Amino acid sequence: MKWRFDDLLTFLDVVETGSITATAARLNLSKSVVSKRITELEGALGIELFQRSPRKLVASGSALDFVERVRPLVRELIDAADRVGERHSAIRGTLRIAAPMTFGTLYLGRMIADFARQYPELEVAVEFDDRMVDLGRGGFDVGVRIGILKDSSLIARKLCTDSRVICCSPDFAAANGLPKSLDDLGNFACIDYSNVNTSQLWQFENPGQPSDPISVAMHGRIVANNGEAMRDMAIAGLGLVLLPMFIAAEALRAGTLIPVLPQAKPLPYRIHAVYPPTRHVSAKVRAFVDHLVRHIGDPPIWQMTDVLRQEPA
C-alpha cells in the first residue's frame, strides 16, 4: 500500500490539534474521512501512529519522530509549489495566519479582509489567540508577535513600534488620587496581564541608563489574559492599567480613560510579522507582510501622541 499526500497532511493536523474532531472541523471534512486517512497512512507505513482511547488520542513516539522529520520536508514542498506558481504571477493556495486576539479583532481583521479581496484565488485561515503559538508545529505560514521576540529561529519583519500608556478611569482618579512619580506608582491597585510577568510588564525607560530599564513592583488586584478585558476593568474603575496604544486609543479619545504619569515612558512594544525560516519566502507571505506594513504605518495608524502629552484634569 502506498501513502498519499493528503493522508500525510491530515496526520500532521491531527498531531497538532490532538483531535480527529478538531481536524475534521478545520479541514471541513467528516470525522470518518479523517479517521480513514489516518488508518490508511498507518497501513502504508506499517506502524501505529496514535494510541486510541474513548476520551483521547495520543501520538506515539514513532509518530512524533515522523512529524519532526516530515514537517520541514512538507514545508519545502509547499514552498516549491508556491515558487512555481509565482511564475504565473498568481497568489493562490492557503495562507495560515496566527495573531494575538485583541490586535487581531481590533485591526488585523479588516486588513486581512482587504488582502483576501485582492487575491480571490487565495484561501485564508486565521487563528487569533493571545497565547504564543509555535508557528512551525502549528503549520502557520505567518504570525504577528507583539513584544520581545523569544524565538530567534523565526524570520521577523518589524511592522511598527507602539507606545504604551498608564491610564485609569476618571472615577478611579477622583476616588484614589493619582501617583506623582514612579516611586509612588506601586502604592496603587492595578490590573495586570497574566500572559506576561509583572516585572516585565511595568518597565520604563531609564534616562540615565538606557540599557537598564526601571521596573516597578505593582499590586495586581485584577489579573486578566486579554487586553480588552483589562481596558474594560480599568474603565469600570478597578485600578491603574498599562496598555499598548492600540488597545487604549479609543478609550482615551472618548475620555473613559485618562493618561497617568504622562512624563513617564513605558518601554514600547514592537510589533513584528514573523514566519518560519525557509530558503524561499512564498509570494503569499511576502505579499501579506507588505500589505500589513503599508496599512499599519510607523508610527501606527492608532497612535495618539497628542493624548499622551495631556496632563489629567
Tab-separated table of C-alpha atoms in Angstrom:
chain	number	residue	atom	x	y	z
A	1	MET	CA	0.000	0.000	0.000
A	2	LYS	CA	1.270	3.491	-0.893
A	3	TRP	CA	0.715	6.517	1.300
A	4	ARG	CA	-0.947	9.642	-0.080
A	5	PHE	CA	-0.002	13.265	0.450
A	6	ASP	CA	-3.494	14.178	1.706
A	7	ASP	CA	-3.209	11.437	4.326
A	8	LEU	CA	0.135	12.859	5.453
A	9	LEU	CA	-1.218	16.413	5.750
A	10	THR	CA	-4.217	15.164	7.699
A	11	PHE	CA	-1.939	13.233	10.049
A	12	LEU	CA	0.143	16.359	10.736
A	13	ASP	CA	-3.006	18.309	11.519
A	14	VAL	CA	-4.287	15.630	13.923
A	15	VAL	CA	-0.958	15.658	15.769
A	16	GLU	CA	-1.248	19.441	16.104
A	17	THR	CA	-4.867	19.507	17.291
A	18	GLY	CA	-4.777	16.226	19.218
A	19	SER	CA	-8.282	15.542	17.987
A	20	ILE	CA	-9.909	13.968	14.955
A	21	THR	CA	-12.977	16.133	15.590
A	22	ALA	CA	-10.938	19.370	15.599
A	23	THR	CA	-9.061	18.363	12.442
A	24	ALA	CA	-12.307	17.468	10.687
A	25	ALA	CA	-13.728	20.911	11.521
A	26	ARG	CA	-10.544	22.695	10.451
A	27	LEU	CA	-10.265	20.817	7.129
A	28	ASN	CA	-14.023	20.821	6.507
A	29	LEU	CA	-14.106	17.015	6.354
A	30	SER	CA	-16.193	14.396	8.105
A	31	LYS	CA	-14.664	12.618	11.099
A	32	SER	CA	-14.923	9.319	9.236
A	33	VAL	CA	-12.802	10.677	6.367
A	34	VAL	CA	-10.138	11.912	8.797
A	35	SER	CA	-10.100	8.563	10.617
A	36	LYS	CA	-9.845	6.678	7.318
A	37	ARG	CA	-6.900	8.788	6.201
A	38	ILE	CA	-5.042	8.106	9.465
A	39	THR	CA	-5.779	4.376	9.252
A	40	GLU	CA	-4.606	4.194	5.637
A	41	LEU	CA	-1.396	6.070	6.450
A	42	GLU	CA	-0.735	3.682	9.330
A	43	GLY	CA	-1.279	0.762	6.960
A	44	ALA	CA	1.086	2.213	4.378
A	45	LEU	CA	3.802	2.876	6.970
A	46	GLY	CA	3.244	-0.326	8.913
A	47	ILE	CA	3.191	1.422	12.309
A	48	GLU	CA	0.627	2.641	14.826
A	49	LEU	CA	0.658	6.439	14.832
A	50	PHE	CA	-1.780	7.025	17.696
A	51	GLN	CA	-2.762	5.370	20.938
A	52	ARG	CA	-6.548	5.459	20.896
A	53	SER	CA	-8.975	5.581	23.798
A	54	PRO	CA	-12.609	6.722	24.094
A	55	ARG	CA	-11.529	10.042	25.606
A	56	LYS	CA	-8.279	10.988	23.923
A	57	LEU	CA	-5.900	10.448	21.046
A	58	VAL	CA	-2.186	10.366	21.885
A	59	ALA	CA	0.566	10.422	19.258
A	60	SER	CA	3.000	7.526	19.609
A	61	GLY	CA	6.737	8.002	19.895
A	62	SER	CA	7.123	6.830	16.306
A	63	ALA	CA	4.538	9.387	15.194
A	64	LEU	CA	6.318	12.276	16.931
A	65	ASP	CA	9.653	11.237	15.393
A	66	PHE	CA	7.949	11.029	11.993
A	67	VAL	CA	6.480	14.513	12.447
A	68	GLU	CA	9.879	16.066	13.194
A	69	ARG	CA	11.339	14.511	10.050
A	70	VAL	CA	8.417	15.156	7.736
A	71	ARG	CA	7.210	18.643	8.651
A	72	PRO	CA	10.205	20.583	7.204
A	73	LEU	CA	10.054	18.445	4.050
A	74	VAL	CA	6.361	19.205	3.605
A	75	ARG	CA	7.015	22.908	4.068
A	76	GLU	CA	9.791	22.788	1.459
A	77	LEU	CA	7.454	21.012	-0.951
A	78	ILE	CA	4.706	23.596	-0.419
A	79	ASP	CA	7.234	26.415	-0.846
A	80	ALA	CA	8.448	24.839	-4.088
A	81	ALA	CA	4.893	24.656	-5.387
A	82	ASP	CA	4.338	28.290	-4.418
A	83	ARG	CA	7.507	29.279	-6.238
A	84	VAL	CA	6.391	27.554	-9.429
A	85	GLY	CA	3.044	29.306	-9.107
A	86	GLU	CA	4.797	32.672	-8.881
A	87	ARG	CA	5.968	32.257	-12.455
A	88	HIS	CA	2.362	32.707	-13.445
A	89	SER	CA	2.126	35.774	-11.130
A	90	ALA	CA	-0.785	34.323	-9.179
A	91	ILE	CA	-1.081	34.235	-5.393
A	92	ARG	CA	-3.088	31.141	-4.532
A	93	GLY	CA	-3.225	28.243	-2.142
A	94	THR	CA	-3.882	28.673	1.588
A	95	LEU	CA	-2.380	31.321	3.866
A	96	ARG	CA	-2.495	30.351	7.545
A	97	ILE	CA	-2.141	33.298	9.930
A	98	ALA	CA	-1.660	33.340	13.717
A	99	ALA	CA	-2.090	36.587	15.644
A	100	PRO	CA	-2.954	37.925	19.120
A	101	MET	CA	-6.667	38.059	19.863
A	102	THR	CA	-7.153	41.755	20.669
A	103	PHE	CA	-4.854	43.131	17.980
A	104	GLY	CA	-6.466	40.750	15.529
A	105	THR	CA	-10.044	41.708	16.268
A	106	LEU	CA	-9.376	45.459	16.521
A	107	TYR	CA	-7.160	45.927	13.471
A	108	LEU	CA	-5.997	42.822	11.625
A	109	GLY	CA	-9.442	41.535	10.707
A	110	ARG	CA	-10.109	44.437	8.342
A	111	MET	CA	-6.605	44.270	6.872
A	112	ILE	CA	-6.873	40.536	6.253
A	113	ALA	CA	-10.292	41.002	4.642
A	114	ASP	CA	-8.882	43.644	2.312
A	115	PHE	CA	-5.972	41.354	1.414
A	116	ALA	CA	-8.317	38.439	0.697
A	117	ARG	CA	-10.410	40.632	-1.620
A	118	GLN	CA	-7.296	41.454	-3.637
A	119	TYR	CA	-6.453	37.785	-4.216
A	120	PRO	CA	-9.640	35.791	-4.888
A	121	GLU	CA	-7.704	32.571	-5.604
A	122	LEU	CA	-6.179	32.607	-2.110
A	123	GLU	CA	-7.769	30.796	0.824
A	124	VAL	CA	-7.108	32.340	4.244
A	125	ALA	CA	-7.223	30.592	7.622
A	126	VAL	CA	-6.853	32.879	10.659
A	127	GLU	CA	-6.409	31.925	14.312
A	128	PHE	CA	-6.495	34.656	16.965
A	129	ASP	CA	-5.020	33.629	20.320
A	130	ASP	CA	-3.188	35.683	22.956
A	131	ARG	CA	-1.025	32.682	23.841
A	132	MET	CA	2.273	32.293	21.986
A	133	VAL	CA	1.884	29.573	19.364
A	134	ASP	CA	4.643	27.589	17.683
A	135	LEU	CA	4.314	28.561	14.026
A	136	GLY	CA	6.207	25.548	12.730
A	137	ARG	CA	4.358	22.969	14.793
A	138	GLY	CA	1.068	24.689	14.098
A	139	GLY	CA	1.619	24.727	10.352
A	140	PHE	CA	1.241	28.513	10.134
A	141	ASP	CA	2.709	30.478	7.254
A	142	VAL	CA	2.968	33.769	9.123
A	143	GLY	CA	2.284	35.206	12.553
A	144	VAL	CA	2.088	38.579	14.254
A	145	ARG	CA	4.039	38.977	17.504
A	146	ILE	CA	3.847	41.839	19.996
A	147	GLY	CA	6.698	42.477	22.428
A	148	ILE	CA	10.010	40.672	22.782
A	149	LEU	CA	10.760	38.041	20.149
A	150	LYS	CA	11.847	34.963	22.071
A	151	ASP	CA	12.217	32.527	19.165
A	152	SER	CA	15.347	33.658	17.323
A	153	SER	CA	14.867	30.993	14.634
A	154	LEU	CA	11.938	32.903	13.134
A	155	ILE	CA	12.412	35.428	10.369
A	156	ALA	CA	10.981	38.751	11.546
A	157	ARG	CA	9.993	41.986	9.872
A	158	LYS	CA	9.098	44.944	12.016
A	159	LEU	CA	5.647	46.358	11.370
A	160	CYS	CA	5.719	49.245	13.847
A	161	THR	CA	6.623	50.454	17.322
A	162	ASP	CA	3.632	51.009	19.592
A	163	SER	CA	3.953	53.176	22.690
A	164	ARG	CA	2.229	52.187	25.927
A	165	VAL	CA	0.353	54.315	28.400
A	166	ILE	CA	-0.596	54.096	32.077
A	167	CYS	CA	-4.244	55.031	32.428
A	168	CYS	CA	-7.305	54.787	34.650
A	169	SER	CA	-10.893	55.935	34.730
A	170	PRO	CA	-11.783	59.484	35.841
A	171	ASP	CA	-13.788	57.935	38.716
A	172	PHE	CA	-10.761	55.982	39.953
A	173	ALA	CA	-8.644	59.139	39.827
A	174	ALA	CA	-11.276	61.108	41.754
A	175	ALA	CA	-11.600	58.444	44.449
A	176	ASN	CA	-7.938	57.497	44.874
A	177	GLY	CA	-5.878	60.363	43.522
A	178	LEU	CA	-3.037	59.766	41.075
A	179	PRO	CA	0.612	58.816	41.534
A	180	LYS	CA	3.056	61.723	41.376
A	181	SER	CA	6.088	59.660	40.337
A	182	LEU	CA	7.225	56.122	39.529
A	183	ASP	CA	8.184	55.727	43.207
A	184	ASP	CA	4.557	56.368	44.103
A	185	LEU	CA	3.136	54.067	41.417
A	186	GLY	CA	3.407	50.836	43.411
A	187	ASN	CA	1.035	52.181	46.086
A	188	PHE	CA	-1.932	51.964	43.709
A	189	ALA	CA	-4.045	48.959	42.785
A	190	CYS	CA	-3.514	47.851	39.224
A	191	ILE	CA	-4.838	45.482	36.577
A	192	ASP	CA	-2.217	43.045	35.306
A	193	TYR	CA	-1.764	40.934	32.199
A	194	SER	CA	-1.425	37.257	33.120
A	195	ASN	CA	0.491	36.260	29.978
A	196	VAL	CA	3.488	38.426	30.956
A	197	ASN	CA	5.459	38.517	34.208
A	198	THR	CA	4.600	41.678	36.171
A	199	SER	CA	8.283	42.643	36.418
A	200	GLN	CA	8.471	42.600	32.623
A	201	LEU	CA	5.169	44.438	32.125
A	202	TRP	CA	5.696	47.538	34.286
A	203	GLN	CA	9.029	48.667	32.859
A	204	PHE	CA	10.028	52.214	32.000
A	205	GLU	CA	12.793	53.995	30.144
A	206	ASN	CA	15.759	54.952	32.323
A	207	PRO	CA	17.211	58.266	31.022
A	208	GLY	CA	20.457	57.733	32.917
A	209	GLN	CA	20.977	54.130	31.819
A	210	PRO	CA	19.003	53.289	28.663
A	211	SER	CA	20.132	49.642	28.769
A	212	ASP	CA	18.813	49.203	32.324
A	213	PRO	CA	15.051	49.919	32.363
A	214	ILE	CA	13.238	50.812	35.562
A	215	SER	CA	10.925	48.070	36.867
A	216	VAL	CA	8.114	48.925	39.255
A	217	ALA	CA	6.616	46.317	41.603
A	218	MET	CA	2.843	46.572	41.320
A	219	HIS	CA	-0.041	45.084	43.257
A	220	GLY	CA	-2.282	43.344	40.748
A	221	ARG	CA	-5.727	43.327	42.299
A	222	ILE	CA	-7.159	42.119	38.989
A	223	VAL	CA	-5.344	39.799	36.563
A	224	ALA	CA	-6.621	39.009	33.072
A	225	ASN	CA	-5.266	37.322	29.967
A	226	ASN	CA	-6.853	39.721	27.479
A	227	GLY	CA	-6.082	43.379	26.838
A	228	GLU	CA	-9.655	44.416	26.045
A	229	ALA	CA	-10.838	42.907	29.335
A	230	MET	CA	-8.099	44.822	31.171
A	231	ARG	CA	-9.186	48.042	29.463
A	232	ASP	CA	-12.838	47.475	30.363
A	233	MET	CA	-11.970	46.758	34.005
A	234	ALA	CA	-9.957	49.970	34.140
A	235	ILE	CA	-12.913	51.880	32.663
A	236	ALA	CA	-15.016	50.360	35.462
A	237	GLY	CA	-12.684	51.991	37.996
A	238	LEU	CA	-10.846	48.924	39.297
A	239	GLY	CA	-7.307	50.258	39.085
A	240	LEU	CA	-4.429	51.566	37.006
A	241	VAL	CA	-3.620	49.705	33.825
A	242	LEU	CA	-0.648	49.740	31.469
A	243	LEU	CA	-1.860	49.248	27.905
A	244	PRO	CA	-0.449	49.450	24.403
A	245	MET	CA	-1.939	52.320	22.481
A	246	PHE	CA	-3.685	50.040	20.005
A	247	ILE	CA	-5.945	48.988	22.912
A	248	ALA	CA	-6.137	52.264	24.832
A	249	ALA	CA	-6.579	54.724	21.951
A	250	GLU	CA	-10.366	54.722	21.604
A	251	ALA	CA	-10.990	54.911	25.359
A	252	LEU	CA	-8.544	57.815	25.685
A	253	ARG	CA	-10.214	59.578	22.798
A	254	ALA	CA	-13.644	59.056	24.391
A	255	GLY	CA	-12.449	60.161	27.835
A	256	THR	CA	-13.461	56.925	29.556
A	257	LEU	CA	-9.749	56.501	30.377
A	258	ILE	CA	-7.282	59.271	31.196
A	259	PRO	CA	-3.470	59.129	30.998
A	260	VAL	CA	-1.496	58.767	34.232
A	261	LEU	CA	2.117	59.950	34.716
A	262	PRO	CA	2.418	61.185	31.128
A	263	GLN	CA	6.019	62.192	31.832
A	264	ALA	CA	6.951	58.532	32.424
A	265	LYS	CA	7.817	56.488	29.356
A	266	PRO	CA	6.876	52.807	29.499
A	267	LEU	CA	9.024	50.626	27.290
A	268	PRO	CA	7.219	50.450	23.953
A	269	TYR	CA	6.011	47.298	22.247
A	270	ARG	CA	7.458	46.335	18.902
A	271	ILE	CA	5.075	44.564	16.578
A	272	HIS	CA	6.560	42.123	14.061
A	273	ALA	CA	5.393	39.827	11.333
A	274	VAL	CA	7.224	36.519	11.721
A	275	TYR	CA	7.465	33.355	9.650
A	276	PRO	CA	9.431	30.110	9.821
A	277	PRO	CA	12.877	30.079	8.190
A	278	THR	CA	12.961	28.873	4.617
A	279	ARG	CA	15.252	29.266	1.652
A	280	HIS	CA	12.440	30.874	-0.272
A	281	VAL	CA	9.728	33.153	1.121
A	282	SER	CA	6.496	32.355	-0.684
A	283	ALA	CA	4.755	35.034	-2.704
A	284	LYS	CA	1.653	34.883	-0.499
A	285	VAL	CA	3.664	35.521	2.695
A	286	ARG	CA	5.709	38.290	1.142
A	287	ALA	CA	2.592	39.979	-0.267
A	288	PHE	CA	0.729	39.713	3.043
A	289	VAL	CA	3.576	41.167	5.104
A	290	ASP	CA	3.987	44.027	2.612
A	291	HIS	CA	0.233	44.627	2.920
A	292	LEU	CA	0.467	44.902	6.721
A	293	VAL	CA	3.420	47.289	6.538
A	294	ARG	CA	1.512	49.604	4.192
A	295	HIS	CA	-1.700	49.615	6.202
A	296	ILE	CA	-0.302	49.859	9.740
A	297	GLY	CA	2.353	52.508	9.168
A	298	ASP	CA	5.087	53.563	11.590
A	299	PRO	CA	4.036	55.411	13.689
A	300	PRO	CA	0.907	53.243	13.504
A	301	ILE	CA	-2.497	54.489	12.468
A	302	TRP	CA	-3.927	54.370	16.012
A	303	GLN	CA	-1.148	56.342	17.704
A	304	MET	CA	-2.345	59.319	19.758
A	305	THR	CA	0.694	61.356	20.778
A	306	ASP	CA	-1.498	64.385	21.470
A	307	VAL	CA	-3.421	62.460	24.141
A	308	LEU	CA	-0.216	61.116	25.702
A	309	ARG	CA	1.076	64.658	26.246
A	310	GLN	CA	-2.047	65.808	28.088
A	311	GLU	CA	-1.998	66.215	31.841
A	312	PRO	CA	-5.080	64.757	33.589
A	313	ALA	CA	-7.511	67.314	34.923
